[in-house]
CSV table of C-alpha atoms in Angstrom, one decimal:
chain,number,residue,atom,x,y,z
A,1,MET,CA,11.8,27.0,-20.5
A,2,ASP,CA,12.8,28.6,-17.2
A,3,ALA,CA,13.5,26.4,-14.2
A,4,LEU,CA,10.5,25.5,-12.1
A,5,ASP,CA,10.6,26.2,-8.4
A,6,THR,CA,10.4,23.0,-6.2
A,7,ARG,CA,7.9,24.7,-3.9
A,8,ALA,CA,5.6,25.5,-6.8
A,9,LEU,CA,5.9,21.9,-8.0
A,10,ARG,CA,4.9,20.6,-4.5
A,11,HIS,CA,1.8,22.8,-4.6
A,12,PHE,CA,1.1,21.5,-8.2
A,13,LEU,CA,1.3,17.9,-6.9
A,14,ALA,CA,-1.1,18.8,-4.1
A,15,VAL,CA,-3.6,19.9,-6.7
A,16,VAL,CA,-3.1,16.7,-8.6
A,17,ARG,CA,-3.7,14.6,-5.5
A,18,THR,CA,-6.7,16.5,-4.2
A,19,GLY,CA,-8.4,17.2,-7.5
A,20,SER,CA,-9.0,20.9,-7.1
A,21,ILE,CA,-7.1,24.1,-6.3
A,22,ARG,CA,-9.3,24.9,-3.3
A,23,ALA,CA,-8.8,21.4,-1.7
A,24,ALA,CA,-5.0,21.6,-2.3
A,25,ALA,CA,-4.9,25.1,-0.7
A,26,ASP,CA,-6.8,23.8,2.4
A,27,HIS,CA,-4.4,20.8,2.5
A,28,ILE,CA,-1.3,22.9,2.5
A,29,SER,CA,-2.8,25.8,4.4
A,30,ILE,CA,-2.3,28.6,2.0
A,31,ALA,CA,-4.8,30.8,0.1
A,32,PRO,CA,-6.4,29.3,-3.0
A,33,SER,CA,-5.4,32.5,-4.9
A,34,ALA,CA,-1.7,31.8,-4.2
A,35,VAL,CA,-2.0,28.2,-5.6
A,36,SER,CA,-4.0,29.5,-8.6
A,37,ARG,CA,-1.2,32.1,-9.3
A,38,GLN,CA,1.5,29.3,-9.1
A,39,ILE,CA,-0.4,27.1,-11.5
A,40,ALA,CA,-0.9,30.0,-13.9
A,41,ASP,CA,2.8,30.8,-13.7
A,42,ILE,CA,3.8,27.2,-14.4
A,43,GLU,CA,1.5,27.2,-17.5
A,44,HIS,CA,3.0,30.5,-18.7
A,45,ARG,CA,6.5,29.0,-18.3
A,46,LEU,CA,5.6,25.8,-20.1
A,47,GLY,CA,3.5,27.5,-22.8
A,48,LEU,CA,0.9,24.8,-22.4
A,49,PRO,CA,-2.1,24.2,-20.1
A,50,ILE,CA,-1.5,21.6,-17.4
A,51,PHE,CA,-5.1,21.2,-16.2
A,52,GLU,CA,-8.5,20.9,-17.8
A,53,ARG,CA,-10.8,22.8,-15.5
A,54,SER,CA,-14.5,22.1,-14.8
A,55,ALA,CA,-17.1,22.7,-12.1
A,56,ARG,CA,-16.1,19.4,-10.5
A,57,GLY,CA,-12.4,20.2,-10.3
A,58,VAL,CA,-9.3,19.7,-12.5
A,59,VAL,CA,-7.9,16.9,-14.6
A,60,LEU,CA,-4.3,16.7,-15.9
A,61,THR,CA,-3.7,17.4,-19.6
A,62,GLU,CA,-1.0,15.4,-21.5
A,63,ALA,CA,1.5,18.2,-20.6
A,64,GLY,CA,0.3,18.0,-17.0
A,65,GLU,CA,0.9,14.2,-16.9
A,66,LEU,CA,4.5,14.8,-18.1
A,67,LEU,CA,5.0,17.6,-15.5
A,68,ALA,CA,3.6,15.4,-12.7
A,69,GLU,CA,6.2,12.7,-13.3
A,70,HIS,CA,8.9,15.3,-13.5
A,71,ALA,CA,7.7,17.0,-10.3
A,72,LYS,CA,7.6,13.7,-8.4
A,73,ARG,CA,11.2,13.0,-9.4
A,74,MET,CA,12.3,16.5,-8.4
A,75,VAL,CA,10.7,16.3,-5.0
A,76,GLU,CA,12.1,12.8,-4.3
A,77,ASP,CA,15.6,13.9,-5.5
A,78,GLU,CA,15.5,16.8,-3.1
A,79,GLU,CA,14.5,14.5,-0.2
A,80,LEU,CA,17.3,12.1,-1.2
A,81,LEU,CA,19.8,15.0,-1.3
A,82,ARG,CA,18.7,16.3,2.1
A,83,GLU,CA,19.2,12.8,3.6
A,84,GLN,CA,22.7,12.4,2.0
A,85,LEU,CA,23.8,15.8,3.2
A,86,GLY,CA,22.5,15.1,6.6
A,87,ARG,CA,24.7,11.9,6.7
A,88,LEU,CA,27.7,13.9,5.7
A,89,LYS,CA,27.0,16.2,8.7
A,90,GLY,CA,26.7,13.1,11.0
A,91,ILE,CA,22.9,13.3,11.2
A,92,LYS,CA,21.9,9.6,10.8
A,93,GLN,CA,18.2,9.8,10.7
A,94,GLY,CA,15.3,9.8,8.3
A,95,LEU,CA,11.6,9.5,7.9
A,96,VAL,CA,10.1,6.5,6.1
A,97,ARG,CA,6.4,6.7,5.1
A,98,ILE,CA,4.7,3.3,4.8
A,99,SER,CA,1.3,2.5,3.3
A,100,CYS,CA,0.0,-1.0,3.9
A,101,GLY,CA,-3.1,-3.2,4.1
A,102,ASP,CA,-4.5,-3.9,7.6
A,103,GLY,CA,-3.4,-7.5,7.3
A,104,PHE,CA,0.3,-6.6,7.3
A,105,VAL,CA,0.3,-4.5,10.5
A,106,ALA,CA,0.8,-7.2,13.2
A,107,ASP,CA,3.6,-8.8,11.1
A,108,LEU,CA,5.2,-5.5,10.3
A,109,MET,CA,5.3,-4.5,14.0
A,110,ALA,CA,6.4,-7.8,15.5
A,111,ASN,CA,8.8,-9.0,12.8
A,112,GLY,CA,9.7,-5.9,10.9
A,113,LEU,CA,9.9,-2.7,12.8
A,114,ARG,CA,10.6,-4.2,16.2
A,115,THR,CA,14.0,-5.5,15.1
A,116,PHE,CA,14.7,-2.7,12.6
A,117,ALA,CA,14.2,0.0,15.2
A,118,LYS,CA,16.9,-1.6,17.4
A,119,ILE,CA,19.4,-1.5,14.6
A,120,TYR,CA,18.5,2.0,13.3
A,121,PRO,CA,17.0,3.8,16.3
A,122,ASN,CA,17.1,7.3,14.6
A,123,ILE,CA,14.8,6.4,11.7
A,124,ARG,CA,11.2,7.5,12.2
A,125,PHE,CA,8.1,6.1,10.5
A,126,THR,CA,4.5,7.0,9.5
A,127,ILE,CA,2.1,4.2,8.7
A,128,GLN,CA,-1.1,4.8,6.6
A,129,LEU,CA,-3.6,2.0,6.3
A,130,ALA,CA,-5.4,1.5,3.0
A,131,GLY,CA,-6.9,-1.1,0.7
A,132,THR,CA,-5.0,-2.4,-2.3
A,133,ALA,CA,-6.0,0.5,-4.5
A,134,GLY,CA,-5.1,3.1,-1.8
A,135,VAL,CA,-1.7,1.6,-1.3
A,136,LEU,CA,-0.9,1.6,-5.0
A,137,ALA,CA,-2.1,5.2,-5.3
A,138,ALA,CA,-0.1,6.4,-2.3
A,139,VAL,CA,3.2,4.9,-3.6
A,140,SER,CA,2.6,6.0,-7.2
A,141,ASP,CA,1.7,9.5,-6.2
A,142,GLY,CA,4.7,9.8,-3.9
A,143,ASP,CA,2.6,10.0,-0.7
A,144,ALA,CA,4.3,6.8,0.6
A,145,ASP,CA,7.9,5.6,0.3
A,146,VAL,CA,7.1,1.9,0.7
A,147,GLY,CA,3.9,-0.1,0.2
A,148,LEU,CA,3.0,-3.5,1.5
A,149,VAL,CA,0.1,-4.9,-0.6
A,150,TYR,CA,-1.6,-8.2,-1.3
A,151,ASN,CA,-1.9,-9.4,-4.9
A,152,PRO,CA,-1.9,-6.0,-6.6
A,153,VAL,CA,-2.3,-5.2,-10.3
A,154,ILE,CA,1.1,-3.7,-11.0
A,155,ASP,CA,1.4,-0.9,-13.5
A,156,THR,CA,4.4,0.9,-15.0
A,157,GLY,CA,4.4,3.4,-12.1
A,158,ILE,CA,5.2,0.7,-9.5
A,159,ARG,CA,8.1,-1.6,-8.9
A,160,SER,CA,8.0,-4.7,-6.7
A,161,ILE,CA,11.1,-5.0,-4.5
A,162,ALA,CA,10.1,-8.4,-3.0
A,163,ILE,CA,7.4,-10.9,-3.9
A,164,ALA,CA,6.3,-14.0,-1.9
A,165,ARG,CA,3.6,-16.4,-2.9
A,166,GLN,CA,0.9,-16.2,-0.1
A,167,PRO,CA,-2.1,-18.3,-1.2
A,168,LEU,CA,-5.5,-17.2,0.0
A,169,ALA,CA,-7.1,-19.6,2.5
A,170,VAL,CA,-10.3,-20.2,4.5
A,171,ILE,CA,-9.9,-19.0,8.1
A,172,THR,CA,-12.3,-20.9,10.4
A,173,PRO,CA,-13.2,-21.2,14.1
A,174,PRO,CA,-11.6,-24.1,16.0
A,175,GLY,CA,-13.5,-27.3,15.4
A,176,HIS,CA,-15.2,-26.1,12.3
A,177,PRO,CA,-16.4,-28.9,9.9
A,178,LEU,CA,-14.1,-27.6,7.1
A,179,LEU,CA,-11.1,-28.5,9.1
A,180,THR,CA,-11.6,-32.2,8.4
A,181,ARG,CA,-10.8,-31.4,4.7
A,182,PRO,CA,-7.2,-31.0,3.5
A,183,SER,CA,-8.3,-28.3,1.0
A,184,ILE,CA,-11.5,-27.0,-0.5
A,185,SER,CA,-12.7,-25.0,-3.5
A,186,LEU,CA,-14.1,-21.5,-3.0
A,187,ALA,CA,-17.5,-22.5,-4.3
A,188,GLU,CA,-17.7,-25.3,-1.7
A,189,SER,CA,-16.7,-22.9,1.2
A,190,LEU,CA,-19.4,-20.3,0.2
A,191,ALA,CA,-22.0,-22.7,1.6
A,192,TYR,CA,-21.0,-21.4,5.1
A,193,PRO,CA,-21.7,-17.9,6.6
A,194,CYS,CA,-18.7,-15.7,5.8
A,195,ALA,CA,-17.3,-12.2,6.5
A,196,LEU,CA,-15.5,-10.3,3.7
A,197,LEU,CA,-13.5,-7.2,3.3
A,198,ILE,CA,-15.3,-4.4,1.4
A,199,PRO,CA,-14.5,-3.8,-2.3
A,200,GLY,CA,-11.2,-2.1,-3.0
A,201,HIS,CA,-9.1,-4.7,-1.1
A,202,GLY,CA,-7.0,-7.3,-2.9
A,203,VAL,CA,-8.6,-10.2,-1.0
A,204,ARG,CA,-12.2,-9.1,-1.9
A,205,GLN,CA,-11.1,-8.7,-5.5
A,206,LEU,CA,-9.7,-12.2,-5.7
A,207,VAL,CA,-12.7,-13.8,-4.0
A,208,GLY,CA,-15.1,-11.8,-6.2
A,209,ARG,CA,-13.4,-12.8,-9.4
A,210,VAL,CA,-13.2,-16.5,-8.6
A,211,ALA,CA,-16.9,-16.5,-7.4
A,212,ALA,CA,-17.9,-14.8,-10.6
A,213,ASP,CA,-16.0,-17.3,-12.7
A,214,CYS,CA,-18.0,-20.0,-10.9
A,215,GLY,CA,-21.3,-18.2,-11.6
A,216,LEU,CA,-21.8,-17.4,-7.9
A,217,ALA,CA,-22.9,-14.2,-6.2
A,218,LEU,CA,-21.2,-13.2,-3.0
A,219,SER,CA,-23.6,-12.7,0.0
A,220,PRO,CA,-21.5,-12.2,3.1
A,221,ALA,CA,-23.0,-12.1,6.5
A,222,LEU,CA,-20.7,-9.2,7.3
A,223,GLU,CA,-18.6,-6.7,5.3
A,224,THR,CA,-15.9,-4.5,6.8
A,225,PRO,CA,-12.7,-2.6,5.9
A,226,SER,CA,-11.0,-4.1,9.0
A,227,ILE,CA,-9.1,-7.3,9.1
A,228,ASP,CA,-9.3,-7.2,12.9
A,229,VAL,CA,-13.1,-7.3,12.6
A,230,LEU,CA,-12.7,-10.4,10.4
A,231,ARG,CA,-10.5,-12.1,13.0
A,232,GLN,CA,-13.1,-11.3,15.7
A,233,PHE,CA,-15.9,-12.6,13.5
A,234,VAL,CA,-14.2,-16.0,13.2
A,235,ARG,CA,-13.1,-16.1,16.9
A,236,ALA,CA,-16.7,-15.6,17.9
A,237,SER,CA,-17.6,-18.6,15.8
A,238,LEU,CA,-20.0,-16.5,13.6
A,239,GLY,CA,-18.6,-18.0,10.4
A,240,ILE,CA,-15.5,-18.2,8.2
A,241,THR,CA,-13.4,-15.6,6.3
A,242,TYR,CA,-10.8,-15.5,3.6
A,243,LEU,CA,-7.2,-14.3,4.3
A,244,PRO,CA,-3.6,-15.2,3.6
A,245,PRO,CA,-2.5,-17.1,6.7
A,246,PHE,CA,0.2,-14.6,7.6
A,247,ALA,CA,-2.6,-12.1,8.5
A,248,VAL,CA,-3.7,-14.5,11.3
A,249,ASP,CA,-0.3,-15.9,12.2
A,250,THR,CA,-0.6,-15.0,15.9
A,251,GLU,CA,-4.2,-16.4,16.2
A,252,LEU,CA,-3.0,-19.6,14.4
A,253,ALA,CA,-0.1,-20.0,16.9
A,254,ARG,CA,-2.6,-19.7,19.8
A,255,GLY,CA,-5.1,-22.1,18.3
A,256,GLU,CA,-7.8,-19.4,18.2
A,257,VAL,CA,-8.5,-20.1,14.5
A,258,GLY,CA,-8.0,-22.8,11.9
A,259,VAL,CA,-6.9,-22.7,8.3
A,260,VAL,CA,-7.9,-24.7,5.2
A,261,GLY,CA,-6.3,-24.3,1.8
A,262,LEU,CA,-8.2,-23.2,-1.2
A,263,THR,CA,-7.7,-25.1,-4.5
A,264,ASP,CA,-8.7,-22.5,-7.0
A,265,PRO,CA,-5.6,-21.7,-9.1
A,266,LEU,CA,-6.0,-17.9,-8.9
A,267,LEU,CA,-6.1,-18.1,-5.1
A,268,VAL,CA,-3.2,-20.5,-4.9
A,269,GLU,CA,-1.0,-18.1,-6.9
A,270,ALA,CA,-1.8,-14.9,-4.9
A,271,SER,CA,1.2,-13.1,-3.5
A,272,ALA,CA,2.4,-10.4,-1.1
A,273,HIS,CA,4.5,-7.5,-2.5
A,274,ILE,CA,6.8,-4.8,-1.2
A,275,ILE,CA,6.4,-1.9,-3.6
A,276,VAL,CA,8.1,1.4,-4.4
A,277,ARG,CA,7.6,4.0,-7.1
A,278,ALA,CA,9.2,3.0,-10.4
A,279,ARG,CA,12.4,4.7,-11.4
A,280,ARG,CA,12.9,6.3,-8.0
A,281,ARG,CA,16.3,6.5,-6.5
A,282,LEU,CA,15.6,5.2,-3.0
A,283,PRO,CA,17.1,7.0,0.1
A,284,VAL,CA,19.3,4.9,2.3
A,285,SER,CA,16.8,4.7,5.0
A,286,VAL,CA,14.1,3.3,2.6
A,287,GLU,CA,16.6,0.8,1.2
A,288,GLN,CA,17.6,-0.4,4.7
A,289,LEU,CA,13.9,-0.8,5.7
A,290,VAL,CA,12.9,-2.6,2.5
A,291,GLY,CA,15.8,-5.1,2.8
A,292,HIS,CA,15.1,-5.8,6.4
A,293,ILE,CA,11.3,-6.4,6.2
A,294,ALA,CA,11.8,-8.6,3.1
A,295,ARG,CA,14.0,-10.9,5.3
A,296,GLU,CA,12.1,-10.7,8.6
A,297,MET,CA,8.4,-10.4,7.9
A,298,VAL,CA,6.4,-13.6,7.8
A,299,ALA,CA,4.5,-12.3,4.8
A,300,PHE,CA,7.7,-12.5,2.7
A,301,ARG,CA,8.8,-15.9,3.8
A,302,VAL,CA,7.4,-18.8,1.7
A,303,LYS,CA,5.7,-20.7,4.5
A,304,HIS,CA,2.3,-22.2,4.3
A,305,PRO,CA,0.9,-23.9,7.4
A,306,TYR,CA,-1.5,-26.2,5.6
């Protein structure tokens, strides 16, 4: 088999991520016919089809799955080499792509990037917000270097660099009746109006699973993809919500919200993870960031204020 061009592999990965040749072409700003020719050339070199085509788009064949893993390694190794050569030239800089849940943002900024940027001022960042499924996909597909995620279902394509137990809790307005209790079950707390994250977020998955085990249906007063909206809902005394306490660390310190522990075992054992793609050799910039945020972020310290 002839060697495959890295550029062609990048375009192939764009098709994998977008699900069609036309969408990939739009994403990378080249003609669909050029992408189609590259895919045809790759299939000719391999002697096997890499996509099953339909009116709805394309799906990887078994050969395509193998090529996708190889392509991700090739692209990552090229980026790693570029950073290493840059360091030899005295260019100490890099770009780290972060994907995380909304609840990590305040902690990441105040306790992670604020101090890290002072130590490594030439490292740049991009931050993409996503639910649990989106963060896992971004890291697994190579669209993010680092993921911060709450209670993910880890598969073989993901590696957790740091894990800290961060139980799910009830977040209440100040003076709420639940604050007289040291802890409470989820079933008991559902008697009060609540706001929940939309499906696809780790917190919603946990709450939904425990509620279903109790034979209860969720009927939130408000659903949102935004943790800031959940905070505002509680601060406005509209009801309660469910979050790990690190997601409201600032509000807790100001006395703007209260927290009550939940007793359900699944919720007690929930955890925060720093994830990277499995079997990837991490660039120095990514290793430095991961080590720093694991030490400095509240989410990765085992500290429970209740």
